[in-house]
CSV table of C-alpha atoms in Angstrom, one decimal:
chain,number,residue,atom,x,y,z
A,803,MET,CA,8.9,12.9,-34.9
A,804,SER,CA,5.9,10.6,-34.9
A,805,GLU,CA,7.9,7.5,-33.8
A,806,ARG,CA,9.4,9.5,-30.9
A,807,LYS,CA,5.9,10.8,-29.6
A,808,ASN,CA,4.7,6.9,-29.8
A,809,ALA,CA,7.7,5.7,-28.1
A,810,SER,CA,6.8,8.4,-25.2
A,811,SER,CA,3.4,7.8,-25.2
A,812,ARG,CA,4.2,3.9,-24.8
A,813,LYS,CA,6.4,4.7,-21.9
A,814,TRP,CA,3.9,7.2,-20.2
A,815,ILE,CA,1.2,4.3,-20.5
A,816,LEU,CA,3.7,1.5,-19.3
A,817,SER,CA,4.6,3.6,-16.3
A,818,VAL,CA,0.8,4.9,-15.4
A,819,VAL,CA,0.2,1.0,-15.4
A,820,THR,CA,2.6,0.1,-13.4
A,821,CYS,CA,2.3,2.7,-10.7
A,822,THR,CA,-1.5,1.9,-10.8
A,823,ALA,CA,-0.9,-1.7,-10.1
A,824,LEU,CA,1.4,-1.1,-7.4
A,825,LEU,CA,-0.9,1.3,-6.0
A,826,MET,CA,-3.6,-1.4,-6.4
A,827,ALA,CA,-1.7,-4.1,-4.7
A,828,LEU,CA,-0.5,-1.6,-1.7
A,829,ALA,CA,-4.2,-0.4,-1.3
A,830,PHE,CA,-5.1,-4.3,-1.2
A,831,LEU,CA,-2.4,-5.0,1.4
A,832,GLU,CA,-3.5,-1.8,3.7
A,833,ILE,CA,-6.8,-2.7,3.6
A,834,GLU,CA,-6.4,-6.2,4.5
A,835,ARG,CA,-4.6,-5.2,7.2
A,836,VAL,CA,-7.2,-3.1,8.8
A,837,GLY,CA,-9.8,-5.9,8.2
A,838,ARG,CA,-7.7,-7.9,10.6
A,839,GLY,CA,-7.8,-5.0,13.3
A,840,GLU,CA,-4.4,-3.6,12.7
A,841,LEU,CA,-4.9,0.0,13.0
A,842,PHE,CA,-3.2,3.3,13.4
A,843,VAL,CA,0.3,2.3,11.7
A,844,PHE,CA,1.6,6.1,12.1
A,845,SER,CA,0.3,6.8,16.1
A,846,PHE,CA,1.6,9.9,17.6
A,847,PRO,CA,2.0,10.2,21.4
A,848,TRP,CA,-1.3,12.2,21.6
A,849,ASP,CA,-3.3,9.9,19.4
A,850,ARG,CA,-5.3,7.4,21.6
A,851,ALA,CA,-5.8,3.6,20.9
A,852,PRO,CA,-8.5,2.6,18.8
A,853,SER,CA,-11.9,2.0,20.8
A,854,GLN,CA,-13.8,-1.1,20.4
A,855,SER,CA,-16.6,0.4,18.1
A,856,GLU,CA,-13.3,1.7,16.0
A,857,LEU,CA,-12.2,-1.9,15.6
A,858,ASN,CA,-15.2,-3.3,14.7
A,859,ASP,CA,-16.1,-0.2,12.2
A,860,ALA,CA,-12.5,-0.7,10.7
A,861,LYS,CA,-13.3,-4.5,9.9
A,862,ARG,CA,-16.5,-3.8,8.6
A,863,SER,CA,-15.5,-0.9,6.6
A,864,ALA,CA,-12.6,-3.0,5.1
A,865,ARG,CA,-14.9,-5.8,4.1
A,866,GLU,CA,-17.5,-3.4,2.2
A,867,SER,CA,-15.0,-0.9,0.8
A,868,LEU,CA,-12.3,-3.2,-0.8
A,869,LEU,CA,-13.4,-3.6,-4.1
A,870,PRO,CA,-14.8,0.0,-4.7
A,871,ALA,CA,-11.3,1.2,-3.5
A,872,LEU,CA,-9.6,-1.1,-6.0
A,873,LEU,CA,-12.1,-0.1,-8.8
A,874,SER,CA,-11.6,3.7,-7.9
A,875,LEU,CA,-7.8,3.4,-8.1
A,876,ALA,CA,-8.1,1.4,-11.4
A,877,MET,CA,-10.3,4.3,-12.9
A,878,VAL,CA,-7.8,7.1,-11.7
A,879,GLY,CA,-5.3,5.1,-13.6
A,880,LEU,CA,-7.3,4.8,-16.6
A,881,ILE,CA,-8.1,8.7,-16.5
A,882,THR,CA,-4.5,9.5,-15.9
A,883,GLY,CA,-2.9,7.3,-18.6
A,884,TYR,CA,-5.5,8.4,-21.1
A,885,ALA,CA,-6.0,12.1,-20.4
A,886,PHE,CA,-2.8,13.5,-19.0
A,887,PRO,CA,-0.6,13.3,-21.9
A,888,LYS,CA,-3.1,15.2,-24.0
A,889,ARG,CA,-3.4,18.0,-21.3
A,890,ARG,CA,0.2,18.5,-20.2
A,891,ARG,CA,0.9,22.4,-19.6
A,892,SER,CA,2.5,24.5,-17.7
A,893,THR,CA,1.2,26.2,-14.5
A,894,GLN,CA,1.8,29.6,-15.9
A,895,THR,CA,-0.6,29.3,-18.6
A,896,LEU,CA,-3.5,29.1,-15.8
A,897,PRO,CA,-5.9,31.9,-16.2
A,898,ARG,CA,-5.7,34.6,-13.8
A,899,PHE,CA,-9.4,34.0,-12.6
A,900,TRP,CA,-8.4,30.9,-11.0
A,901,ARG,CA,-6.4,32.6,-8.5
A,902,LEU,CA,-9.1,33.4,-5.9
A,903,PRO,CA,-10.9,29.8,-6.7
A,904,LEU,CA,-7.5,28.1,-5.7
A,905,LEU,CA,-7.1,30.3,-2.8
A,906,LEU,CA,-10.5,29.6,-1.5
A,907,PHE,CA,-10.3,25.9,-2.1
A,908,ALA,CA,-6.9,25.8,-0.3
A,909,LEU,CA,-8.7,27.5,2.7
A,910,ALA,CA,-11.8,25.3,2.2
A,911,VAL,CA,-9.6,22.2,2.3
A,912,LEU,CA,-7.5,23.2,5.5
A,913,ALA,CA,-10.6,24.2,7.4
A,914,ASP,CA,-12.1,20.7,6.4
A,915,LEU,CA,-8.6,19.2,7.6
A,916,GLY,CA,-8.4,21.1,10.5
A,917,THR,CA,-12.0,20.3,11.9
A,918,THR,CA,-11.5,16.4,10.8
A,919,LEU,CA,-8.5,16.0,13.0
A,920,TRP,CA,-10.1,17.7,15.9
A,921,PHE,CA,-13.1,15.5,15.3
A,922,PHE,CA,-10.9,12.4,15.0
A,923,HIS,CA,-9.3,13.2,18.4
A,924,VAL,CA,-12.5,14.1,20.0
A,925,ARG,CA,-15.1,11.6,18.8
A,926,GLY,CA,-13.5,9.0,16.8
A,927,VAL,CA,-12.6,7.7,13.1
A,928,ASP,CA,-16.0,5.6,13.1
A,929,HIS,CA,-18.1,8.9,12.9
A,930,GLU,CA,-16.4,9.6,9.5
A,931,LEU,CA,-18.8,9.6,6.8
A,932,HIS,CA,-16.2,9.6,3.9
A,933,PRO,CA,-15.4,5.9,3.3
A,934,GLY,CA,-12.1,6.7,1.7
A,935,ILE,CA,-10.9,8.8,4.6
A,936,ARG,CA,-12.2,6.5,7.5
A,937,LEU,CA,-10.2,3.9,5.8
A,938,VAL,CA,-6.9,5.9,5.3
A,939,SER,CA,-7.2,7.2,8.7
A,940,TYR,CA,-8.0,3.5,10.3
A,941,ALA,CA,-4.7,2.5,8.4
A,942,TYR,CA,-2.5,5.3,9.2
A,943,GLY,CA,-3.7,7.1,12.3
A,944,ARG,CA,-5.9,9.5,13.7
A,945,THR,CA,-3.7,12.4,12.5
A,946,VAL,CA,-1.4,11.0,9.5
A,947,GLY,CA,-4.9,9.6,8.0
A,948,PRO,CA,-6.9,12.5,7.6
A,949,VAL,CA,-3.8,14.4,6.4
A,950,LEU,CA,-3.2,11.7,3.6
A,951,GLY,CA,-6.5,11.6,2.9
A,952,LYS,CA,-7.4,15.2,2.4
A,953,LEU,CA,-4.1,15.7,0.2
A,954,VAL,CA,-5.1,12.8,-1.9
A,955,GLN,CA,-8.5,14.6,-2.4
A,956,ALA,CA,-7.2,18.1,-2.8
A,957,VAL,CA,-4.7,16.6,-5.6
A,958,GLY,CA,-7.3,14.8,-7.3
A,959,ILE,CA,-9.7,18.0,-7.6
A,960,LEU,CA,-6.7,19.9,-8.9
A,961,MET,CA,-6.0,17.0,-11.5
A,962,LEU,CA,-9.4,17.1,-12.5
A,963,SER,CA,-9.8,20.9,-12.9
A,964,SER,CA,-6.5,20.6,-14.6
A,965,LEU,CA,-7.7,18.0,-17.0
A,966,PHE,CA,-11.0,19.8,-17.8
A,967,ALA,CA,-9.3,23.3,-18.2
A,968,ARG,CA,-12.4,24.8,-19.6
A,969,HIS,CA,-14.4,23.8,-16.5
A,970,GLY,CA,-11.6,23.6,-14.2
A,971,GLY,CA,-12.9,27.2,-12.4
A,972,THR,CA,-16.3,25.9,-12.4
A,973,LEU,CA,-15.4,22.4,-10.9
A,974,MET,CA,-12.9,24.3,-8.3
A,975,ILE,CA,-16.0,26.7,-7.2
A,976,SER,CA,-18.4,23.9,-7.2
A,977,VAL,CA,-16.2,21.7,-4.8
A,978,THR,CA,-15.1,24.4,-2.4
A,979,PRO,CA,-18.5,25.1,-0.8
A,980,LEU,CA,-18.5,21.3,0.1
A,981,TYR,CA,-15.3,21.4,1.9
A,982,PHE,CA,-16.8,24.3,3.9
A,983,ILE,CA,-19.9,22.3,4.4
A,984,ALA,CA,-17.9,19.6,5.8
A,985,ALA,CA,-15.8,21.7,8.2
A,986,ILE,CA,-19.0,23.2,9.6
A,987,TYR,CA,-20.6,19.8,9.8
A,988,ASN,CA,-17.3,18.4,11.7
A,989,PHE,CA,-17.5,21.4,14.0
A,990,SER,CA,-21.0,21.1,14.7
A,991,LEU,CA,-20.7,17.4,16.1
A,992,MET,CA,-18.3,18.4,18.7
């Protein structure tokens, strides 16, 4: 049984290392593309072209954020590889008290996403404060970028909440007001 567990553990670590390396390579290529001024891969007809200030900001953001982005991905891979096998469990084991925090969290994320989309279409991506959301939006577009970025953020919070199950509810309760504050902030700048 122990040999089977070790083999499963080795497979898990190998898959996490491979996925992390692939994600880091993709991030490097995408940030380099943004640094060259090639923005908004997935533009919809209602998405306006990047302004000159957005082009300048994209190039600067790519230069400044390349190393932090790659290190962040490596850290996520390390945490995932180390912690998740120890914490695998069914979602049915989530405590009942998580239902309300999960609902409020989802509403807060949707409010932040909606106001971010609106903000990017009215003001521009160059006014975004979060460097990750700004880069993803420059790479993938005014509409697809924020959706993808907020999805990654939300999944990250849910993963951390799951990892630290004893304090997961507290983590979710702590970040939910931040999403609502971000939504209010976005709305106030319109």
